[in-house]
Amino acid sequence: MIIQSLVSLLFAVGVVENYDAGEELSCKRRHGGIPLPLGVFTVQKEGYPDALPAIRTALSHVHTRSCILQGYRLEMIVKDTHCKTSQGMKALFDLIASRPRPVAILGGQCTEVNEPIAMALKYWQIVQLSYAETHAKFASSDSHELFPTFFRVVPGSRNTNMAKCKFVNHFGWKRVGTVKQNDQPRYALPHEALTTRLEHGFGVKIVHTAGVNWEQIETVGAELDELKERDVRIILVDVDEEMAATVLCAGYHRGMYGDNYVWILPGYHSDRWMNKTHDNCTSEEIKEAARNHFSVEFALSRRDVDTKIVGNTRAGDVWKEISDLDPNNTWRGYLYDGLWTLAIALSHSMGENAEFSHHKMIEAIDNSSFQGLTGKVKFANNERLGLVDIMQWSDDHYVPFAMYDGAEDEFRIIDSETKGWSPPLDSTITERRREHISSLLFLAMSLLALIGIFLALIFLLINFRYRNHRFIKMSSPNLNNIIIAGSICTFASVIMLGLDTRIVSPDVFVWLCYMKTWTLCIGFTLSFGAMFSKTWRVHSIFTNIRMDRKAIKDSKLFLILGVLLFIDICVLVTWAFISPFSYTVTELPHIPEDNIVIIPEVEKCYSSHSGVFQAVLYAVKGVLMILGCFLAWETRHVNVPALNDSKYIGTSVYCCVVMSVLGLSTSVILQERVNEMFSLASFFVIFSTTLTLCLVFVPKVIELARNPVGNEPRAYRRGLMKSVVAKTSQPMSPQPRSDSTGDLMNKAESENKLRRRYLHQKSTQLWDLVEKLRARGDTQFLQQGK
């Protein structure tokens, strides 16, 4: 008897679990025993499950499969509350009035019945253990004061909230949105606790909480619009079944469903709410919006069916036994564990001489710890710490996805069921992508620029080596050197244009801003200015010939070039002092992709007034190019290569103008596309510069190869004479004699043309004599003539 009493005590405090009294102890059961009245509240009407089959099974197992309550016999006093407050209070008073008074009450399915009964029972110190109450008011901060003797064996919002937090934390989601039903405290109260725990316990940001209710049902769409506007992808919902359908319908019409969204709903242990036709959605549309959503609900039973539970029986066998009696009863597992909880607590609270202690019973329930049909039975602050299932809606049915064990504070994913779904991001990721010039493109253009520089150096060497050659000497070799120097600068600007902070530091990048601007601007002025000066000299010689015209020396051409350089330097220096360059990163238009918004960034040289100074430089260069085109057109008939390369220089001028206009236009249009802009700008610079060098120097190389000594001066004179005569000589046809005014005018014009031809011929002879003097080296005579 002492051993049996010890075993009963150990069961009561949870030290001994799953004890098999039939195998290790021979517990002598008696048909009689001291009766212990146990009040049972049920709802005996249609639409409510019958609680008695599961309770009777549990009671039978307590009496036949354990050694607890030796010498006692539990007797049920069943009362029907009809799920009404009045009927519930009447049932309570009937129990209180009965003798002997019940030692505990199992039951209470409806909140409107449980609340007043639980508040009243504290005055009689009678324990009430509910198997179906999940309302959050019984877990509030003042619940222990209001309902000190009320317990519930079914897991409440404390467990489901923790399961949601663990679920969100498992996938690393740090921003979520929520939807709560304001007019339902059953959902609003646990929602407040959930958001507080998420923010302060798990560091999850609640982006927005959408409040919905039936009185303002038309605002559901606006609340979801706010969630979508704030880029909320993970949405936790605490609403009833009908409101859930309304919310998902509104989400369907706003595209808030699919692989990029996660809806986490309360568990209703049913999917009938999705099959109803909504005012604005069909059931198919609601199911489409609900595809892959998650449902968080208390577990109906434990999943490890082979575990031996209290009474030394397999969990699977017990579950099958009570399910065969009533398969549609959601609470059957908690009815079974609830009766065992009270039986074990009673065995601990019964003292000598059959004295019953309410305080000991409350303490015994708080300290309960045994393996039950619904998991480990354990309480904290009158709350059951139990199992929570996280189910996922897939292929028109719920499948287990994860579970949370409140007793062990353990969360785990059911690996075998996670196929076919991958967690989305909690928001659109903003990825800043620095746009750099392609390394391959930069190397290719730099190589071409270096080839151009090498070619320019070859031409410079030739020009210097053969500077005394007649053909080279008469083409102004000093100006040719200026063209080469400008070309080298423009080639170098291509290399500097492709350098960025991958290669140099931001401080060096600022210096590169100045260097590439100066080299390109001055290089253009040197090359184009030298060609412009030579073209202007050709135009001056062959379009305005006078008998007293003096020769145009190279020094005058250098003066023109110096003026152009002075203008550039003044503008560039003023630009550097008034609006210096700085390193800046500019954001380009965003590029949306799946769950990602790419923000391209471009490194730029920023100057607050760069537009003004660029406009000044463009204006100066534009005027210069327009004048260059005009002079090239005016001298298009001149063909004296040895004198000034007029034909090729004119072509070079046209090329530079076209390439400069195209390069400027594409640089402005494609400034946000770094690769395209760099490739086209580099191409135009390299192409126009290389073409200019080739047009100016390749004919000279050919002439040097054909005539290395330079001893054919008459060929130059013939070219000069041909150019002069070709411009003005036109065939004249005989005109009939007439005394009319028109005839006199024609005659005067013909005479004028003849005199001009004579003048041109004399000028040709003069140039021929000048060449002879130069060949003889009689510089003193030439200076006296000047």
PDB file of N, CA, C and O in Angstrom, residues 700-763:
ATOM      1  N   LYS A 700      52.223  62.369 -97.875  1.00  0.00           N
ATOM      2  CA  LYS A 700      53.624  62.776 -97.772  1.00  0.00           C
ATOM      3  C   LYS A 700      54.536  61.550 -97.749  1.00  0.00           C
ATOM      4  O   LYS A 700      55.617  61.544 -98.352  1.00  0.00           O
ATOM      5  N   VAL A 701      54.107  60.528 -97.024  1.00  0.00           N
ATOM      6  CA  VAL A 701      54.909  59.297 -96.998  1.00  0.00           C
ATOM      7  C   VAL A 701      54.990  58.702 -98.396  1.00  0.00           C
ATOM      8  O   VAL A 701      56.063  58.238 -98.831  1.00  0.00           O
ATOM      9  N   ILE A 702      53.871  58.710 -99.105  1.00  0.00           N
ATOM     10  CA  ILE A 702      53.878  58.187-100.480  1.00  0.00           C
ATOM     11  C   ILE A 702      54.808  59.014-101.360  1.00  0.00           C
ATOM     12  O   ILE A 702      55.578  58.482-102.167  1.00  0.00           O
ATOM     13  N   GLU A 703      54.751  60.366-101.217  1.00  0.00           N
ATOM     14  CA  GLU A 703      55.607  61.228-102.025  1.00  0.00           C
ATOM     15  C   GLU A 703      57.086  61.015-101.673  1.00  0.00           C
ATOM     16  O   GLU A 703      57.943  61.018-102.562  1.00  0.00           O
ATOM     17  N   LEU A 704      57.374  60.825-100.370  1.00  0.00           N
ATOM     18  CA  LEU A 704      58.753  60.563 -99.988  1.00  0.00           C
ATOM     19  C   LEU A 704      59.249  59.247-100.574  1.00  0.00           C
ATOM     20  O   LEU A 704      60.417  59.125-100.963  1.00  0.00           O
ATOM     21  N   ALA A 705      58.361  58.271-100.629  1.00  0.00           N
ATOM     22  CA  ALA A 705      58.756  56.997-101.225  1.00  0.00           C
ATOM     23  C   ALA A 705      58.950  57.137-102.725  1.00  0.00           C
ATOM     24  O   ALA A 705      59.830  56.490-103.313  1.00  0.00           O
ATOM     25  N   ARG A 706      58.130  57.969-103.376  1.00  0.00           N
ATOM     26  CA  ARG A 706      58.246  58.144-104.820  1.00  0.00           C
ATOM     27  C   ARG A 706      59.396  59.059-105.211  1.00  0.00           C
ATOM     28  O   ARG A 706      60.072  58.842-106.209  1.00  0.00           O
ATOM     29  N   ASN A 707      59.621  60.104-104.403  1.00  0.00           N
ATOM     30  CA  ASN A 707      60.644  61.091-104.736  1.00  0.00           C
ATOM     31  C   ASN A 707      61.437  61.429-103.475  1.00  0.00           C
ATOM     32  O   ASN A 707      61.218  62.461-102.843  1.00  0.00           O
ATOM     33  N   PRO A 708      62.356  60.557-103.058  1.00  0.00           N
ATOM     34  CA  PRO A 708      63.090  60.788-101.804  1.00  0.00           C
ATOM     35  C   PRO A 708      63.921  62.058-101.820  1.00  0.00           C
ATOM     36  O   PRO A 708      64.119  62.673-100.774  1.00  0.00           O
ATOM     37  N   VAL A 709      64.418  62.472-103.008  1.00  0.00           N
ATOM     38  CA  VAL A 709      65.326  63.618-103.090  1.00  0.00           C
ATOM     39  C   VAL A 709      64.561  64.926-103.141  1.00  0.00           C
ATOM     40  O   VAL A 709      64.999  65.952-102.646  1.00  0.00           O
ATOM     41  N   GLY A 710      63.346  64.913-103.733  1.00  0.00           N
ATOM     42  CA  GLY A 710      62.531  66.117-103.864  1.00  0.00           C
ATOM     43  C   GLY A 710      63.040  67.037-104.929  1.00  0.00           C
ATOM     44  O   GLY A 710      63.169  68.236-104.706  1.00  0.00           O
ATOM     45  N   ASN A 711      63.345  66.511-106.173  1.00  0.00           N
ATOM     46  CA  ASN A 711      63.941  67.304-107.247  1.00  0.00           C
ATOM     47  C   ASN A 711      62.994  67.497-108.412  1.00  0.00           C
ATOM     48  O   ASN A 711      63.418  67.558-109.550  1.00  0.00           O
ATOM     49  N   GLU A 712      61.694  67.593-108.204  1.00  0.00           N
ATOM     50  CA  GLU A 712      60.739  67.813-109.283  1.00  0.00           C
ATOM     51  C   GLU A 712      59.920  69.055-108.978  1.00  0.00           C
ATOM     52  O   GLU A 712      58.722  69.010-108.739  1.00  0.00           O
ATOM     53  N   PRO A 713      60.569  70.210-108.995  1.00  0.00           N
ATOM     54  CA  PRO A 713      59.835  71.442-108.651  1.00  0.00           C
ATOM     55  C   PRO A 713      58.797  71.810-109.668  1.00  0.00           C
ATOM     56  O   PRO A 713      57.814  72.446-109.331  1.00  0.00           O
ATOM     57  N   ARG A 714      58.993  71.435-110.952  1.00  0.00           N
ATOM     58  CA  ARG A 714      58.021  71.847-111.959  1.00  0.00           C
ATOM     59  C   ARG A 714      56.677  71.188-111.731  1.00  0.00           C
ATOM     60  O   ARG A 714      55.646  71.742-112.101  1.00  0.00           O
ATOM     61  N   ALA A 715      56.676  70.019-111.158  1.00  0.00           N
ATOM     62  CA  ALA A 715      55.386  69.379-110.860  1.00  0.00           C
ATOM     63  C   ALA A 715      54.593  70.233-109.882  1.00  0.00           C
ATOM     64  O   ALA A 715      53.378  70.375-109.994  1.00  0.00           O
ATOM     65  N   TYR A 716      55.271  70.844-108.898  1.00  0.00           N
ATOM     66  CA  TYR A 716      54.584  71.694-107.936  1.00  0.00           C
ATOM     67  C   TYR A 716      54.058  72.943-108.621  1.00  0.00           C
ATOM     68  O   TYR A 716      52.951  73.395-108.331  1.00  0.00           O
ATOM     69  N   ARG A 717      54.875  73.487-109.556  1.00  0.00           N
ATOM     70  CA  ARG A 717      54.428  74.697-110.255  1.00  0.00           C
ATOM     71  C   ARG A 717      53.233  74.394-111.141  1.00  0.00           C
ATOM     72  O   ARG A 717      52.309  75.191-111.236  1.00  0.00           O
ATOM     73  N   ARG A 718      53.252  73.234-111.792  1.00  0.00           N
ATOM     74  CA  ARG A 718      52.095  72.880-112.635  1.00  0.00           C
ATOM     75  C   ARG A 718      50.838  72.742-111.799  1.00  0.00           C
ATOM     76  O   ARG A 718      49.757  73.165-112.203  1.00  0.00           O
ATOM     77  N   GLY A 719      50.988  72.175-110.619  1.00  0.00           N
ATOM     78  CA  GLY A 719      49.813  72.055-109.749  1.00  0.00           C
ATOM     79  C   GLY A 719      49.303  73.408-109.333  1.00  0.00           C
ATOM     80  O   GLY A 719      48.112  73.656-109.269  1.00  0.00           O
ATOM     81  N   LEU A 720      50.230  74.303-109.020  1.00  0.00           N
ATOM     82  CA  LEU A 720      49.833  75.644-108.616  1.00  0.00           C
ATOM     83  C   LEU A 720      49.125  76.372-109.738  1.00  0.00           C
ATOM     84  O   LEU A 720      48.075  76.985-109.543  1.00  0.00           O
ATOM     85  N   MET A 721      49.692  76.292-110.971  1.00  0.00           N
ATOM     86  CA  MET A 721      49.094  76.971-112.107  1.00  0.00           C
ATOM     87  C   MET A 721      47.722  76.383-112.414  1.00  0.00           C
ATOM     88  O   MET A 721      46.759  77.101-112.701  1.00  0.00           O
ATOM     89  N   LYS A 722      47.597  75.083-112.319  1.00  0.00           N
ATOM     90  CA  LYS A 722      46.334  74.412-112.604  1.00  0.00           C
ATOM     91  C   LYS A 722      45.246  74.856-111.622  1.00  0.00           C
ATOM     92  O   LYS A 722      44.110  75.095-111.999  1.00  0.00           O
ATOM     93  N   SER A 723      45.639  75.014-110.387  1.00  0.00           N
ATOM     94  CA  SER A 723      44.672  75.409-109.372  1.00  0.00           C
ATOM     95  C   SER A 723      44.198  76.824-109.605  1.00  0.00           C
ATOM     96  O   SER A 723      43.022  77.137-109.475  1.00  0.00           O
ATOM     97  N   VAL A 724      45.150  77.708-109.946  1.00  0.00           N
ATOM     98  CA  VAL A 724      44.787  79.113-110.122  1.00  0.00           C
ATOM     99  C   VAL A 724      43.901  79.290-111.331  1.00  0.00           C
ATOM    100  O   VAL A 724      42.883  79.970-111.305  1.00  0.00           O
ATOM    101  N   VAL A 725      44.286  78.652-112.425  1.00  0.00           N
ATOM    102  CA  VAL A 725      43.551  78.841-113.670  1.00  0.00           C
ATOM    103  C   VAL A 725      42.196  78.169-113.603  1.00  0.00           C
ATOM    104  O   VAL A 725      41.198  78.670-114.094  1.00  0.00           O
ATOM    105  N   ALA A 726      42.129  77.002-112.952  1.00  0.00           N
ATOM    106  CA  ALA A 726      40.883  76.229-112.930  1.00  0.00           C
ATOM    107  C   ALA A 726      39.785  76.972-112.203  1.00  0.00           C
ATOM    108  O   ALA A 726      38.615  76.794-112.478  1.00  0.00           O
ATOM    109  N   LYS A 727      40.171  77.830-111.258  1.00  0.00           N
ATOM    110  CA  LYS A 727      39.148  78.496-110.468  1.00  0.00           C
ATOM    111  C   LYS A 727      38.419  79.549-111.269  1.00  0.00           C
ATOM    112  O   LYS A 727      37.249  79.801-111.060  1.00  0.00           O
ATOM    113  N   THR A 728      39.127  80.177-112.240  1.00  0.00           N
ATOM    114  CA  THR A 728      38.523  81.350-112.886  1.00  0.00           C
ATOM    115  C   THR A 728      38.303  81.192-114.358  1.00  0.00           C
ATOM    116  O   THR A 728      37.499  81.904-114.939  1.00  0.00           O
ATOM    117  N   SER A 729      39.054  80.310-115.003  1.00  0.00           N
ATOM    118  CA  SER A 729      38.901  80.233-116.452  1.00  0.00           C
ATOM    119  C   SER A 729      37.665  79.464-116.817  1.00  0.00           C
ATOM    120  O   SER A 729      37.431  78.392-116.336  1.00  0.00           O
ATOM    121  N   GLN A 730      36.868  80.073-117.653  1.00  0.00           N
ATOM    122  CA  GLN A 730      35.664  79.451-118.171  1.00  0.00           C
ATOM    123  C   GLN A 730      35.673  79.640-119.680  1.00  0.00           C
ATOM    124  O   GLN A 730      36.084  80.671-120.198  1.00  0.00           O
ATOM    125  N   PRO A 731      35.249  78.689-120.501  1.00  0.00           N
ATOM    126  CA  PRO A 731      35.207  78.837-121.964  1.00  0.00           C
ATOM    127  C   PRO A 731      34.221  79.916-122.348  1.00  0.00           C
ATOM    128  O   PRO A 731      33.127  79.998-121.801  1.00  0.00           O
ATOM    129  N   MET A 732      34.681  80.722-123.289  1.00  0.00           N
ATOM    130  CA  MET A 732      33.821  81.823-123.758  1.00  0.00           C
ATOM    131  C   MET A 732      33.388  81.533-125.184  1.00  0.00           C
ATOM    132  O   MET A 732      34.191  81.174-126.037  1.00  0.00           O
ATOM    133  N   SER A 733      32.146  81.719-125.444  1.00  0.00           N
ATOM    134  CA  SER A 733      31.589  81.549-126.796  1.00  0.00           C
ATOM    135  C   SER A 733      31.406  82.919-127.409  1.00  0.00           C
ATOM    136  O   SER A 733      31.129  83.901-126.729  1.00  0.00           O
ATOM    137  N   PRO A 734      31.570  83.009-128.712  1.00  0.00           N
ATOM    138  CA  PRO A 734      31.421  84.324-129.358  1.00  0.00           C
ATOM    139  C   PRO A 734      30.004  84.848-129.218  1.00  0.00           C
ATOM    140  O   PRO A 734      29.040  84.110-129.320  1.00  0.00           O
ATOM    141  N   GLN A 735      29.889  86.154-128.976  1.00  0.00           N
ATOM    142  CA  GLN A 735      28.592  86.779-128.814  1.00  0.00           C
ATOM    143  C   GLN A 735      28.332  87.679-130.025  1.00  0.00           C
ATOM    144  O   GLN A 735      29.205  88.376-130.498  1.00  0.00           O
ATOM    145  N   PRO A 736      27.143  87.708-130.505  1.00  0.00           N
ATOM    146  CA  PRO A 736      26.804  88.604-131.619  1.00  0.00           C
ATOM    147  C   PRO A 736      26.895  90.059-131.184  1.00  0.00           C
ATOM    148  O   PRO A 736      26.625  90.388-130.023  1.00  0.00           O
ATOM    149  N   ARG A 737      27.307  90.879-132.077  1.00  0.00           N
ATOM    150  CA  ARG A 737      27.472  92.302-131.776  1.00  0.00           C
ATOM    151  C   ARG A 737      26.118  92.970-131.603  1.00  0.00           C
ATOM    152  O   ARG A 737      25.224  92.799-132.391  1.00  0.00           O
ATOM    153  N   SER A 738      26.053  93.707-130.560  1.00  0.00           N
ATOM    154  CA  SER A 738      24.790  94.393-130.289  1.00  0.00           C
ATOM    155  C   SER A 738      25.102  95.622-129.479  1.00  0.00           C
ATOM    156  O   SER A 738      26.042  95.658-128.695  1.00  0.00           O
ATOM    157  N   ASP A 739      24.357  96.615-129.650  1.00  0.00           N
ATOM    158  CA  ASP A 739      24.549  97.865-128.915  1.00  0.00           C
ATOM    159  C   ASP A 739      23.668  97.934-127.667  1.00  0.00           C
ATOM    160  O   ASP A 739      23.615  98.967-127.020  1.00  0.00           O
ATOM    161  N   SER A 740      23.006  96.843-127.380  1.00  0.00           N
ATOM    162  CA  SER A 740      22.107  96.874-126.208  1.00  0.00           C
ATOM    163  C   SER A 740      22.930  96.901-124.917  1.00  0.00           C
ATOM    164  O   SER A 740      24.111  96.566-124.902  1.00  0.00           O
ATOM    165  N   THR A 741      22.261  97.288-123.846  1.00  0.00           N
ATOM    166  CA  THR A 741      22.906  97.357-122.521  1.00  0.00           C
ATOM    167  C   THR A 741      23.382  95.979-122.080  1.00  0.00           C
ATOM    168  O   THR A 741      24.463  95.829-121.519  1.00  0.00           O
ATOM    169  N   GLY A 742      22.576  94.942-122.371  1.00  0.00           N
ATOM    170  CA  GLY A 742      22.974  93.583-121.992  1.00  0.00           C
ATOM    171  C   GLY A 742      24.239  93.155-122.693  1.00  0.00           C
ATOM    172  O   GLY A 742      25.113  92.513-122.090  1.00  0.00           O
ATOM    173  N   ASP A 743      24.366  93.501-123.952  1.00  0.00           N
ATOM    174  CA  ASP A 743      25.573  93.125-124.685  1.00  0.00           C
ATOM    175  C   ASP A 743      26.787  93.834-124.127  1.00  0.00           C
ATOM    176  O   ASP A 743      27.886  93.261-124.039  1.00  0.00           O
ATOM    177  N   LEU A 744      26.627  95.086-123.768  1.00  0.00           N
ATOM    178  CA  LEU A 744      27.749  95.821-123.205  1.00  0.00           C
ATOM    179  C   LEU A 744      28.200  95.207-121.869  1.00  0.00           C
ATOM    180  O   LEU A 744      29.398  95.118-121.572  1.00  0.00           O
ATOM    181  N   MET A 745      27.243  94.792-121.086  1.00  0.00           N
ATOM    182  CA  MET A 745      27.588  94.159-119.813  1.00  0.00           C
ATOM    183  C   MET A 745      28.320  92.841-120.034  1.00  0.00           C
ATOM    184  O   MET A 745      29.304  92.537-119.325  1.00  0.00           O
ATOM    185  N   ASN A 746      27.876  92.057-120.963  1.00  0.00           N
ATOM    186  CA  ASN A 746      28.546  90.783-121.260  1.00  0.00           C
ATOM    187  C   ASN A 746      29.971  91.042-121.736  1.00  0.00           C
ATOM    188  O   ASN A 746      30.907  90.306-121.380  1.00  0.00           O
ATOM    189  N   LYS A 747      30.124  92.061-122.556  1.00  0.00           N
ATOM    190  CA  LYS A 747      31.454  92.369-123.068  1.00  0.00           C
ATOM    191  C   LYS A 747      32.384  92.800-121.932  1.00  0.00           C
ATOM    192  O   LYS A 747      33.560  92.397-121.874  1.00  0.00           O
ATOM    193  N   ALA A 748      31.875  93.616-121.013  1.00  0.00           N
ATOM    194  CA  ALA A 748      32.683  94.067-119.889  1.00  0.00           C
ATOM    195  C   ALA A 748      33.088  92.887-118.996  1.00  0.00           C
ATOM    196  O   ALA A 748      34.225  92.811-118.518  1.00  0.00           O
ATOM    197  N   GLU A 749      32.152  91.958-118.790  1.00  0.00           N
ATOM    198  CA  GLU A 749      32.471  90.809-117.960  1.00  0.00           C
ATOM    199  C   GLU A 749      33.522  89.930-118.624  1.00  0.00           C
ATOM    200  O   GLU A 749      34.433  89.413-117.954  1.00  0.00           O
ATOM    201  N   SER A 750      33.440  89.740-119.912  1.00  0.00           N
ATOM    202  CA  SER A 750      34.436  88.934-120.621  1.00  0.00           C
ATOM    203  C   SER A 750      35.807  89.577-120.530  1.00  0.00           C
ATOM    204  O   SER A 750      36.820  88.886-120.288  1.00  0.00           O
ATOM    205  N   GLU A 751      35.857  90.880-120.683  1.00  0.00           N
ATOM    206  CA  GLU A 751      37.134  91.566-120.592  1.00  0.00           C
ATOM    207  C   GLU A 751      37.708  91.456-119.183  1.00  0.00           C
ATOM    208  O   GLU A 751      38.920  91.279-118.998  1.00  0.00           O
ATOM    209  N   ASN A 752      36.835  91.532-118.210  1.00  0.00           N
ATOM    210  CA  ASN A 752      37.282  91.400-116.815  1.00  0.00           C
ATOM    211  C   ASN A 752      37.883  90.021-116.552  1.00  0.00           C
ATOM    212  O   ASN A 752      38.903  89.876-115.877  1.00  0.00           O
ATOM    213  N   LYS A 753      37.245  89.006-117.095  1.00  0.00           N
ATOM    214  CA  LYS A 753      37.749  87.643-116.908  1.00  0.00           C
ATOM    215  C   LYS A 753      39.113  87.482-117.553  1.00  0.00           C
ATOM    216  O   LYS A 753      40.008  86.831-117.001  1.00  0.00           O
ATOM    217  N   LEU A 754      39.305  88.056-118.747  1.00  0.00           N
ATOM    218  CA  LEU A 754      40.595  87.954-119.408  1.00  0.00           C
ATOM    219  C   LEU A 754      41.691  88.631-118.608  1.00  0.00           C
ATOM    220  O   LEU A 754      42.806  88.116-118.469  1.00  0.00           O
ATOM    221  N   ARG A 755      41.353  89.792-118.053  1.00  0.00           N
ATOM    222  CA  ARG A 755      42.355  90.485-117.262  1.00  0.00           C
ATOM    223  C   ARG A 755      42.695  89.703-115.971  1.00  0.00           C
ATOM    224  O   ARG A 755      43.842  89.685-115.522  1.00  0.00           O
ATOM    225  N   ARG A 756      41.713  89.107-115.408  1.00  0.00           N
ATOM    226  CA  ARG A 756      41.979  88.314-114.197  1.00  0.00           C
ATOM    227  C   ARG A 756      42.827  87.090-114.525  1.00  0.00           C
ATOM    228  O   ARG A 756      43.682  86.686-113.742  1.00  0.00           O
ATOM    229  N   ARG A 757      42.575  86.512-115.694  1.00  0.00           N
ATOM    230  CA  ARG A 757      43.398  85.378-116.087  1.00  0.00           C
ATOM    231  C   ARG A 757      44.846  85.820-116.271  1.00  0.00           C
ATOM    232  O   ARG A 757      45.776  85.105-115.869  1.00  0.00           O
ATOM    233  N   TYR A 758      45.016  86.985-116.867  1.00  0.00           N
ATOM    234  CA  TYR A 758      46.362  87.495-117.060  1.00  0.00           C
ATOM    235  C   TYR A 758      47.044  87.730-115.707  1.00  0.00           C
ATOM    236  O   TYR A 758      48.226  87.416-115.508  1.00  0.00           O
ATOM    237  N   LEU A 759      46.275  88.262-114.767  1.00  0.00           N
ATOM    238  CA  LEU A 759      46.800  88.499-113.438  1.00  0.00           C
ATOM    239  C   LEU A 759      47.204  87.178-112.776  1.00  0.00           C
ATOM    240  O   LEU A 759      48.249  87.081-112.124  1.00  0.00           O
ATOM    241  N   HIS A 760      46.378  86.173-112.943  1.00  0.00           N
ATOM    242  CA  HIS A 760      46.690  84.873-112.348  1.00  0.00           C
ATOM    243  C   HIS A 760      47.951  84.295-112.948  1.00  0.00           C
ATOM    244  O   HIS A 760      48.768  83.687-112.231  1.00  0.00           O
ATOM    245  N   GLN A 761      48.097  84.452-114.250  1.00  0.00           N
ATOM    246  CA  GLN A 761      49.305  83.932-114.886  1.00  0.00           C
ATOM    247  C   GLN A 761      50.556  84.623-114.360  1.00  0.00           C
ATOM    248  O   GLN A 761      51.588  83.975-114.111  1.00  0.00           O
ATOM    249  N   LYS A 762      50.481  85.927-114.194  1.00  0.00           N
ATOM    250  CA  LYS A 762      51.616  86.653-113.654  1.00  0.00           C
ATOM    251  C   LYS A 762      51.908  86.200-112.223  1.00  0.00           C
ATOM    252  O   LYS A 762      53.075  86.084-111.805  1.00  0.00           O
ATOM    253  N   SER A 763      50.869  85.960-111.474  1.00  0.00           N
ATOM    254  CA  SER A 763      51.067  85.484-110.095  1.00  0.00           C
ATOM    255  C   SER A 763      51.740  84.129-110.099  1.00  0.00           C
ATOM    256  O   SER A 763      52.611  83.839-109.261  1.00  0.00           O
TER     257      SER A 763
END
